[in-house]
C-alpha positions as YAML, in Angstrom:
chain: A
units: angstrom
residues:
- id: 1
  name: MET
  ca: [57.02, 35.70, 101.22]
- id: 2
  name: ALA
  ca: [57.38, 38.12, 98.79]
- id: 3
  name: GLU
  ca: [55.87, 38.67, 95.36]
- id: 4
  name: ALA
  ca: [58.66, 38.17, 93.51]
- id: 5
  name: ASN
  ca: [59.17, 34.51, 94.57]
- id: 6
  name: TRP
  ca: [55.86, 33.00, 94.32]
- id: 7
  name: THR
  ca: [55.57, 30.22, 91.80]
- id: 8
  name: SER
  ca: [52.97, 30.03, 88.75]
- id: 9
  name: VAL
  ca: [50.90, 26.65, 89.86]
- id: 10
  name: SER
  ca: [49.26, 25.56, 86.66]
- id: 11
  name: GLU
  ca: [49.02, 21.94, 87.54]
- id: 12
  name: PHE
  ca: [49.20, 20.07, 91.50]
- id: 13
  name: VAL
  ca: [51.13, 16.84, 91.67]
- id: 14
  name: LEU
  ca: [49.03, 14.72, 94.22]
- id: 15
  name: LEU
  ca: [51.11, 12.31, 96.18]
- id: 16
  name: GLY
  ca: [48.32, 10.15, 96.53]
- id: 17
  name: LEU
  ca: [48.20, 7.36, 100.00]
- id: 18
  name: SER
  ca: [51.48, 6.62, 99.70]
- id: 19
  name: GLU
  ca: [54.59, 7.20, 97.27]
- id: 20
  name: ARG
  ca: [56.08, 3.41, 97.96]
- id: 21
  name: GLN
  ca: [55.54, 1.79, 94.34]
- id: 22
  name: ASP
  ca: [55.06, -1.41, 95.88]
- id: 23
  name: LEU
  ca: [52.54, -0.55, 98.23]
- id: 24
  name: GLN
  ca: [50.22, 0.26, 95.00]
- id: 25
  name: PRO
  ca: [48.51, -2.29, 94.01]
- id: 26
  name: LEU
  ca: [46.89, -3.06, 97.43]
- id: 27
  name: ILE
  ca: [45.49, 0.89, 96.93]
- id: 28
  name: PHE
  ca: [44.46, -0.71, 94.50]
- id: 29
  name: ALA
  ca: [42.83, -3.78, 94.91]
- id: 30
  name: GLY
  ca: [41.40, -1.45, 98.15]
- id: 31
  name: LEU
  ca: [39.89, 1.09, 96.84]
- id: 32
  name: LEU
  ca: [38.24, -0.58, 93.51]
- id: 33
  name: ALA
  ca: [36.75, -3.19, 96.00]
- id: 34
  name: THR
  ca: [35.69, -0.66, 98.18]
- id: 35
  name: TYR
  ca: [33.98, 1.75, 95.32]
- id: 36
  name: LEU
  ca: [32.34, -1.50, 93.84]
- id: 37
  name: VAL
  ca: [30.70, -2.04, 97.40]
- id: 38
  name: ASN
  ca: [29.51, 1.81, 97.20]
- id: 39
  name: LEU
  ca: [28.12, 0.97, 93.86]
- id: 40
  name: VAL
  ca: [26.41, -1.87, 94.09]
- id: 41
  name: GLY
  ca: [24.96, -1.50, 97.75]
- id: 42
  name: ASN
  ca: [23.52, 1.72, 96.95]
- id: 43
  name: SER
  ca: [22.59, 1.34, 92.96]
- id: 44
  name: VAL
  ca: [20.20, -1.73, 94.73]
- id: 45
  name: LEU
  ca: [18.61, 0.43, 97.78]
- id: 46
  name: LEU
  ca: [17.68, 3.12, 94.71]
- id: 47
  name: LEU
  ca: [16.38, 0.11, 93.36]
- id: 48
  name: ALA
  ca: [14.04, -1.17, 96.01]
- id: 49
  name: VAL
  ca: [13.12, 2.89, 97.18]
- id: 50
  name: TRP
  ca: [12.21, 2.83, 93.61]
- id: 51
  name: ALA
  ca: [10.50, -0.29, 92.90]
- id: 52
  name: ASP
  ca: [8.74, -1.79, 95.69]
- id: 53
  name: PRO
  ca: [4.85, 0.62, 96.33]
- id: 54
  name: GLN
  ca: [6.06, 0.27, 100.47]
- id: 55
  name: LEU
  ca: [8.59, 2.04, 99.83]
- id: 56
  name: HIS
  ca: [7.45, 5.49, 98.55]
- id: 57
  name: SER
  ca: [7.19, 7.49, 101.68]
- id: 58
  name: PRO
  ca: [8.86, 11.15, 102.27]
- id: 59
  name: MET
  ca: [11.43, 8.55, 104.37]
- id: 60
  name: TYR
  ca: [12.72, 6.71, 101.85]
- id: 61
  name: PHE
  ca: [12.17, 9.64, 99.36]
- id: 62
  name: LEU
  ca: [15.58, 10.88, 101.39]
- id: 63
  name: LEU
  ca: [16.53, 7.75, 101.77]
- id: 64
  name: SER
  ca: [17.09, 7.54, 97.94]
- id: 65
  name: GLN
  ca: [18.51, 10.71, 97.69]
- id: 66
  name: LEU
  ca: [21.52, 9.60, 100.34]
- id: 67
  name: ALA
  ca: [22.11, 6.88, 98.06]
- id: 68
  name: VAL
  ca: [22.79, 9.41, 94.88]
- id: 69
  name: VAL
  ca: [24.88, 11.94, 96.87]
- id: 70
  name: ASP
  ca: [27.07, 8.95, 98.14]
- id: 71
  name: VAL
  ca: [27.92, 7.34, 94.75]
- id: 72
  name: SER
  ca: [28.76, 10.83, 93.17]
- id: 73
  name: PHE
  ca: [30.57, 11.44, 96.56]
- id: 74
  name: THR
  ca: [32.39, 8.94, 95.89]
- id: 75
  name: SER
  ca: [32.71, 9.10, 92.33]
- id: 76
  name: ILE
  ca: [34.45, 12.46, 92.87]
- id: 77
  name: THR
  ca: [37.29, 11.16, 94.43]
- id: 78
  name: LEU
  ca: [38.14, 7.07, 93.91]
- id: 79
  name: PRO
  ca: [38.63, 7.09, 89.59]
- id: 80
  name: GLN
  ca: [41.29, 9.27, 89.79]
- id: 81
  name: ALA
  ca: [41.97, 7.90, 93.28]
- id: 82
  name: LEU
  ca: [42.25, 4.90, 90.87]
- id: 83
  name: VAL
  ca: [43.70, 5.74, 88.32]
- id: 84
  name: HIS
  ca: [46.98, 7.52, 89.90]
- id: 85
  name: SER
  ca: [47.35, 4.46, 91.36]
- id: 86
  name: LEU
  ca: [48.19, 2.15, 88.33]
- id: 87
  name: THR
  ca: [50.89, 5.48, 87.09]
- id: 88
  name: LEU
  ca: [52.99, 7.61, 87.51]
- id: 89
  name: HIS
  ca: [51.34, 10.05, 85.97]
- id: 90
  name: ARG
  ca: [49.75, 12.57, 88.79]
- id: 91
  name: THR
  ca: [49.39, 15.05, 87.74]
- id: 92
  name: VAL
  ca: [45.15, 17.42, 87.96]
- id: 93
  name: PRO
  ca: [45.19, 20.97, 85.39]
- id: 94
  name: PHE
  ca: [44.14, 23.77, 87.68]
- id: 95
  name: ALA
  ca: [40.78, 23.75, 86.82]
- id: 96
  name: SER
  ca: [40.01, 20.54, 86.44]
- id: 97
  name: CYS
  ca: [41.88, 20.47, 91.03]
- id: 98
  name: MET
  ca: [39.74, 23.49, 91.57]
- id: 99
  name: ALA
  ca: [36.44, 21.78, 90.10]
- id: 100
  name: GLN
  ca: [36.82, 18.80, 91.98]
- id: 101
  name: LEU
  ca: [36.89, 20.55, 95.52]
- id: 102
  name: PHE
  ca: [33.74, 22.10, 94.04]
- id: 103
  name: LEU
  ca: [32.18, 19.34, 93.24]
- id: 104
  name: PHE
  ca: [33.72, 17.65, 97.05]
- id: 105
  name: MET
  ca: [32.41, 20.48, 98.71]
- id: 106
  name: ALA
  ca: [28.87, 20.94, 97.51]
- id: 107
  name: VAL
  ca: [28.60, 16.98, 97.54]
- id: 108
  name: GLY
  ca: [30.23, 16.46, 101.11]
- id: 109
  name: ASN
  ca: [28.52, 18.88, 102.82]
- id: 110
  name: MET
  ca: [24.77, 17.56, 101.02]
- id: 111
  name: GLU
  ca: [25.60, 14.40, 102.73]
- id: 112
  name: GLY
  ca: [24.68, 16.38, 106.09]
- id: 113
  name: TYR
  ca: [21.62, 18.35, 104.99]
- id: 114
  name: LEU
  ca: [20.35, 14.90, 104.05]
- id: 115
  name: LEU
  ca: [20.63, 13.48, 107.41]
- id: 116
  name: ALA
  ca: [19.36, 16.54, 109.13]
- id: 117
  name: ALA
  ca: [16.60, 16.31, 107.26]
- id: 118
  name: MET
  ca: [16.38, 12.15, 107.75]
- id: 119
  name: ALA
  ca: [16.66, 13.38, 111.85]
- id: 120
  name: TYR
  ca: [13.51, 16.12, 111.25]
- id: 121
  name: ASP
  ca: [11.56, 12.98, 109.82]
- id: 122
  name: ARG
  ca: [12.62, 10.43, 112.87]
- id: 123
  name: TYR
  ca: [11.30, 13.55, 115.17]
- id: 124
  name: VAL
  ca: [7.75, 13.57, 114.00]
- id: 125
  name: ALA
  ca: [7.87, 9.76, 113.74]
- id: 126
  name: VAL
  ca: [8.75, 9.47, 117.18]
- id: 127
  name: CYS
  ca: [7.40, 12.65, 119.50]
- id: 128
  name: ASP
  ca: [4.69, 13.56, 117.33]
- id: 129
  name: PRO
  ca: [3.75, 10.43, 115.20]
- id: 130
  name: LEU
  ca: [-0.40, 10.73, 114.26]
- id: 131
  name: ARG
  ca: [0.84, 13.97, 112.92]
- id: 132
  name: TYR
  ca: [3.33, 12.29, 110.59]
- id: 133
  name: ALA
  ca: [1.24, 12.01, 107.90]
- id: 134
  name: ALA
  ca: [0.02, 15.32, 107.38]
- id: 135
  name: VAL
  ca: [3.77, 17.40, 109.07]
- id: 136
  name: VAL
  ca: [6.68, 15.03, 107.05]
- id: 137
  name: THR
  ca: [5.47, 15.25, 103.21]
- id: 138
  name: ARG
  ca: [6.96, 14.91, 99.65]
- id: 139
  name: SER
  ca: [6.79, 17.99, 99.38]
- id: 140
  name: LEU
  ca: [7.98, 19.29, 102.23]
- id: 141
  name: CYS
  ca: [11.18, 16.33, 101.65]
- id: 142
  name: LEU
  ca: [11.39, 18.50, 98.00]
- id: 143
  name: LYS
  ca: [12.02, 22.14, 99.59]
- id: 144
  name: MET
  ca: [14.86, 20.63, 102.50]
- id: 145
  name: VAL
  ca: [16.21, 19.06, 99.91]
- id: 146
  name: ALA
  ca: [16.15, 21.73, 97.56]
- id: 147
  name: ALA
  ca: [17.05, 24.50, 100.09]
- id: 148
  name: SER
  ca: [19.93, 22.18, 100.95]
- id: 149
  name: TRP
  ca: [21.59, 22.21, 96.88]
- id: 150
  name: VAL
  ca: [21.40, 26.41, 97.07]
- id: 151
  name: VAL
  ca: [23.18, 26.38, 100.52]
- id: 152
  name: VAL
  ca: [25.37, 23.70, 99.45]
- id: 153
  name: ILE
  ca: [26.27, 24.97, 96.17]
- id: 154
  name: SER
  ca: [26.70, 28.67, 97.64]
- id: 155
  name: HIS
  ca: [28.90, 27.78, 100.17]
- id: 156
  name: ALA
  ca: [31.30, 25.41, 97.72]
- id: 157
  name: LEU
  ca: [31.08, 28.13, 95.11]
- id: 158
  name: LEU
  ca: [32.41, 30.09, 97.23]
- id: 159
  name: ASN
  ca: [35.20, 28.65, 98.72]
- id: 160
  name: THR
  ca: [36.84, 27.38, 95.16]
- id: 161
  name: ILE
  ca: [36.67, 31.49, 94.39]
- id: 162
  name: MET
  ca: [38.73, 32.23, 97.08]
- id: 163
  name: ALA
  ca: [41.28, 28.80, 96.84]
- id: 164
  name: ALA
  ca: [41.64, 29.73, 93.00]
- id: 165
  name: GLN
  ca: [42.66, 33.15, 93.46]
- id: 166
  name: LEU
  ca: [45.09, 31.79, 96.12]
- id: 167
  name: ARG
  ca: [49.23, 32.58, 95.17]
- id: 168
  name: TYR
  ca: [50.80, 28.71, 95.49]
- id: 169
  name: CYS
  ca: [54.31, 28.35, 95.90]
- id: 170
  name: GLY
  ca: [54.09, 23.91, 95.80]
- id: 171
  name: ASN
  ca: [51.74, 22.20, 93.70]
- id: 172
  name: ARG
  ca: [52.36, 18.87, 95.21]
- id: 173
  name: PRO
  ca: [50.00, 18.34, 97.78]
- id: 174
  name: GLN
  ca: [50.26, 15.03, 100.55]
- id: 175
  name: HIS
  ca: [46.78, 13.97, 99.34]
- id: 176
  name: PHE
  ca: [44.82, 11.84, 96.27]
- id: 177
  name: PHE
  ca: [42.26, 14.71, 95.77]
- id: 178
  name: CYS
  ca: [42.10, 17.78, 95.70]
- id: 179
  name: ASN
  ca: [41.96, 19.11, 99.49]
- id: 180
  name: LEU
  ca: [40.78, 23.01, 100.55]
- id: 181
  name: GLN
  ca: [42.90, 22.17, 103.71]
- id: 182
  name: ILE
  ca: [45.77, 20.87, 101.74]
- id: 183
  name: LEU
  ca: [45.65, 23.57, 99.26]
- id: 184
  name: LEU
  ca: [45.44, 26.22, 102.28]
- id: 185
  name: HIS
  ca: [48.72, 24.88, 102.84]
- id: 186
  name: LEU
  ca: [50.44, 25.45, 99.85]
- id: 187
  name: SER
  ca: [49.37, 28.81, 99.67]
- id: 188
  name: CYS
  ca: [52.33, 31.44, 99.63]
- id: 189
  name: THR
  ca: [51.16, 33.75, 102.73]
- id: 190
  name: ARG
  ca: [48.37, 33.22, 104.76]
- id: 191
  name: PRO
  ca: [44.83, 33.90, 103.99]
- id: 192
  name: TYR
  ca: [43.31, 35.64, 106.47]
- id: 193
  name: VAL
  ca: [40.18, 36.22, 104.47]
- id: 194
  name: HIS
  ca: [39.68, 32.78, 104.02]
- id: 195
  name: GLU
  ca: [40.08, 31.35, 107.00]
- id: 196
  name: LEU
  ca: [37.96, 33.90, 108.22]
- id: 197
  name: VAL
  ca: [35.50, 33.02, 105.72]
- id: 198
  name: LEU
  ca: [36.29, 29.27, 106.78]
- id: 199
  name: GLY
  ca: [35.78, 30.12, 110.91]
- id: 200
  name: THR
  ca: [32.23, 32.30, 109.92]
- id: 201
  name: GLU
  ca: [30.52, 30.68, 107.36]
- id: 202
  name: GLY
  ca: [32.58, 28.06, 107.26]
- id: 203
  name: VAL
  ca: [31.31, 26.96, 110.48]
- id: 204
  name: PHE
  ca: [27.88, 27.53, 110.15]
- id: 205
  name: VAL
  ca: [26.72, 25.53, 106.41]
- id: 206
  name: VAL
  ca: [28.95, 23.03, 107.66]
- id: 207
  name: LEU
  ca: [27.98, 22.49, 111.85]
- id: 208
  name: ALA
  ca: [24.31, 23.77, 111.09]
- id: 209
  name: PRO
  ca: [23.01, 20.62, 109.95]
- id: 210
  name: PHE
  ca: [24.87, 18.47, 113.13]
- id: 211
  name: ALA
  ca: [23.63, 20.81, 115.71]
- id: 212
  name: PHE
  ca: [20.41, 20.18, 114.37]
- id: 213
  name: ILE
  ca: [20.56, 16.31, 114.04]
- id: 214
  name: LEU
  ca: [21.70, 16.79, 117.78]
- id: 215
  name: ALA
  ca: [19.20, 18.86, 119.16]
- id: 216
  name: SER
  ca: [16.40, 16.60, 116.83]
- id: 217
  name: TYR
  ca: [18.21, 13.13, 118.94]
- id: 218
  name: ALA
  ca: [17.69, 15.71, 122.57]
- id: 219
  name: ARG
  ca: [14.17, 15.66, 122.15]
- id: 220
  name: ILE
  ca: [13.65, 12.32, 120.74]
- id: 221
  name: ALA
  ca: [15.91, 11.25, 123.69]
- id: 222
  name: LEU
  ca: [13.36, 13.24, 126.15]
- id: 223
  name: ALA
  ca: [10.25, 11.66, 124.27]
- id: 224
  name: VAL
  ca: [11.39, 7.68, 124.67]
- id: 225
  name: ALA
  ca: [12.27, 8.82, 128.22]
- id: 226
  name: ARG
  ca: [8.35, 9.34, 129.01]
- id: 227
  name: LEU
  ca: [7.49, 5.76, 127.59]
- id: 228
  name: ARG
  ca: [6.36, 3.41, 129.65]
- id: 229
  name: SER
  ca: [6.05, 0.50, 127.04]
- id: 230
  name: ALA
  ca: [9.01, -1.14, 127.12]
- id: 231
  name: GLN
  ca: [7.55, -2.70, 123.44]
- id: 232
  name: ALA
  ca: [6.59, 1.11, 122.01]
- id: 233
  name: LEU
  ca: [10.66, 1.62, 123.57]
- id: 234
  name: ARG
  ca: [11.65, -0.88, 121.25]
- id: 235
  name: LYS
  ca: [9.70, -0.01, 118.15]
- id: 236
  name: ALA
  ca: [11.85, 3.99, 118.75]
- id: 237
  name: LEU
  ca: [14.60, 3.12, 119.01]
- id: 238
  name: SER
  ca: [13.95, 0.95, 116.15]
- id: 239
  name: THR
  ca: [12.49, 3.76, 114.56]
- id: 240
  name: CYS
  ca: [15.46, 5.72, 114.86]
- id: 241
  name: GLY
  ca: [18.36, 3.05, 114.17]
- id: 242
  name: SER
  ca: [19.20, 2.80, 111.04]
- id: 243
  name: HIS
  ca: [19.66, 6.93, 110.71]
- id: 244
  name: LEU
  ca: [21.58, 6.82, 113.95]
- id: 245
  name: ALA
  ca: [23.81, 4.34, 112.78]
- id: 246
  name: VAL
  ca: [25.06, 6.27, 110.44]
- id: 247
  name: VAL
  ca: [24.84, 9.32, 111.94]
- id: 248
  name: THR
  ca: [27.81, 7.91, 114.52]
- id: 249
  name: LEU
  ca: [29.82, 6.52, 111.65]
- id: 250
  name: THR
  ca: [29.24, 9.47, 109.24]
- id: 251
  name: TYR
  ca: [30.60, 12.71, 111.22]
- id: 252
  name: GLY
  ca: [32.72, 9.87, 114.02]
- id: 253
  name: THR
  ca: [35.50, 9.69, 110.96]
- id: 254
  name: VAL
  ca: [35.45, 13.68, 110.33]
- id: 255
  name: ILE
  ca: [35.79, 14.29, 114.07]
- id: 256
  name: LEU
  ca: [38.50, 11.87, 113.98]
- id: 257
  name: SER
  ca: [40.38, 13.56, 111.45]
- id: 258
  name: TYR
  ca: [40.91, 17.04, 112.56]
- id: 259
  name: ARG
  ca: [41.53, 15.55, 115.73]
- id: 260
  name: ASN
  ca: [44.95, 17.11, 117.41]
- id: 261
  name: PRO
  ca: [45.51, 19.06, 113.66]
- id: 262
  name: GLU
  ca: [49.33, 20.16, 114.78]
- id: 263
  name: SER
  ca: [50.44, 16.60, 115.38]
- id: 264
  name: ARG
  ca: [53.12, 15.33, 113.61]
- id: 265
  name: ASN
  ca: [51.16, 12.34, 112.42]
- id: 266
  name: ALA
  ca: [48.75, 15.02, 111.09]
- id: 267
  name: PRO
  ca: [49.07, 14.23, 107.72]
- id: 268
  name: GLU
  ca: [49.04, 10.69, 107.67]
- id: 269
  name: ARG
  ca: [46.08, 10.69, 109.84]
- id: 270
  name: ASP
  ca: [44.16, 12.97, 107.45]
- id: 271
  name: ARG
  ca: [44.58, 10.59, 104.35]
- id: 272
  name: VAL
  ca: [44.02, 7.77, 106.90]
- id: 273
  name: ALA
  ca: [40.70, 9.41, 107.40]
- id: 274
  name: ALA
  ca: [39.59, 10.75, 104.63]
- id: 275
  name: ILE
  ca: [39.69, 7.06, 102.98]
- id: 276
  name: PHE
  ca: [36.94, 6.85, 105.59]
- id: 277
  name: TYR
  ca: [34.71, 9.45, 105.33]
- id: 278
  name: THR
  ca: [34.66, 9.73, 101.43]
- id: 279
  name: THR
  ca: [34.66, 5.79, 100.64]
- id: 280
  name: VAL
  ca: [34.03, 2.78, 103.43]
- id: 281
  name: ALA
  ca: [31.35, 5.31, 105.07]
- id: 282
  name: PRO
  ca: [29.63, 5.52, 102.03]
- id: 283
  name: ALA
  ca: [29.92, 2.39, 101.60]
- id: 284
  name: LEU
  ca: [28.43, 1.12, 104.94]
- id: 285
  name: ASN
  ca: [26.01, 3.06, 104.45]
- id: 286
  name: PRO
  ca: [23.48, 0.93, 102.44]
- id: 287
  name: LEU
  ca: [24.80, -2.46, 104.69]
- id: 288
  name: ILE
  ca: [23.71, -0.34, 107.20]
- id: 289
  name: TYR
  ca: [19.64, 0.26, 106.42]
- id: 290
  name: SER
  ca: [19.57, -2.82, 104.36]
- id: 291
  name: LEU
  ca: [20.76, -5.04, 108.05]
- id: 292
  name: ARG
  ca: [19.14, -2.82, 110.71]
- id: 293
  name: ASN
  ca: [16.01, -1.74, 108.41]
- id: 294
  name: LYS
  ca: [13.16, -4.33, 108.29]
- id: 295
  name: ASP
  ca: [11.47, -2.05, 105.61]
- id: 296
  name: VAL
  ca: [13.87, -2.05, 103.54]
- id: 297
  name: ALA
  ca: [14.82, -5.76, 104.18]
- id: 298
  name: ALA
  ca: [11.20, -6.75, 103.25]
- id: 299
  name: ALA
  ca: [11.33, -4.63, 100.42]
- id: 300
  name: LEU
  ca: [14.50, -6.02, 98.85]
- id: 301
  name: ARG
  ca: [13.43, -9.54, 99.17]
- id: 302
  name: ARG
  ca: [10.21, -8.64, 97.40]
- id: 303
  name: VAL
  ca: [12.03, -6.84, 94.58]
- id: 304
  name: ARG
  ca: [14.29, -10.39, 94.09]
- id: 305
  name: ARG
  ca: [10.80, -12.34, 93.90]
- id: 306
  name: LYS
  ca: [9.51, -10.04, 91.29]
- id: 307
  name: ILE
  ca: [12.60, -10.72, 89.33]
- id: 308
  name: LEU
  ca: [12.94, -14.14, 89.64]
- id: 309
  name: GLY
  ca: [9.62, -14.39, 88.98]
- id: 310
  name: ARG
  ca: [9.69, -12.65, 85.88]
- id: 311
  name: GLY
  ca: [13.48, -14.50, 84.66]
- id: 312
  name: LYS
  ca: [11.08, -18.01, 84.99]
...
């Protein structure tokens, strides 16, 4: 497209989940309920990890980091979506859109890296339990978390800078937040360099933790297959159950959002999938760990008794 036809975009108009005004109160109620479940669930989980000495271990340090990321991830998109569902004014300044894109990519990818660190923790716990305390230390967890933040922030910064330099012919994305794929579709010309970066650096950064998780569980599966004791097998499954459920929920919704991208219903399906991986999955994670993890459930009961005891 000739440069004369390029338009200068200073703001974006997010069309949201639906343009039907009669659905906006229902959308608002659903998003608000999910957001509150996320805030309460992850806050309670953080309280249990912080207040109960029995949860002061590397595994639960990583779990507390996951809770912080889940709250942050949802808070990047949902408050804005809640406001837009109650008003016809859905304009977002260009700079705010880029800032949201950066935060969304950094925090969203951080969840995958935390799940990968937790997968390594579970691998050592099952495959080398006698050396677990010596191998998986708080210092190691801090280093893994710090290194992960460096990777995801660098990745998000690179893609945000490239997105900010694109020329846009439209400013009305059919989405409820500034998503990189949506912004690329609004570009006047095909962004070959950006697509190259996404296909190389982007694929490596995003898929590396998932590949690591798969490799960890492959080793765990081999170790479990060699167990002859039914009790040992149940213990191994109990050790990995909560984490495996969260991994399945998180990556399952992401994979569904990228299935058959050329479909006519792809934009609507992408918005529905985005709701699941940005709001529903982070809200369910603390419930999964509270219900499936006996240590967390017991810690919550102890914290509850301690709070009630102080109140008397």
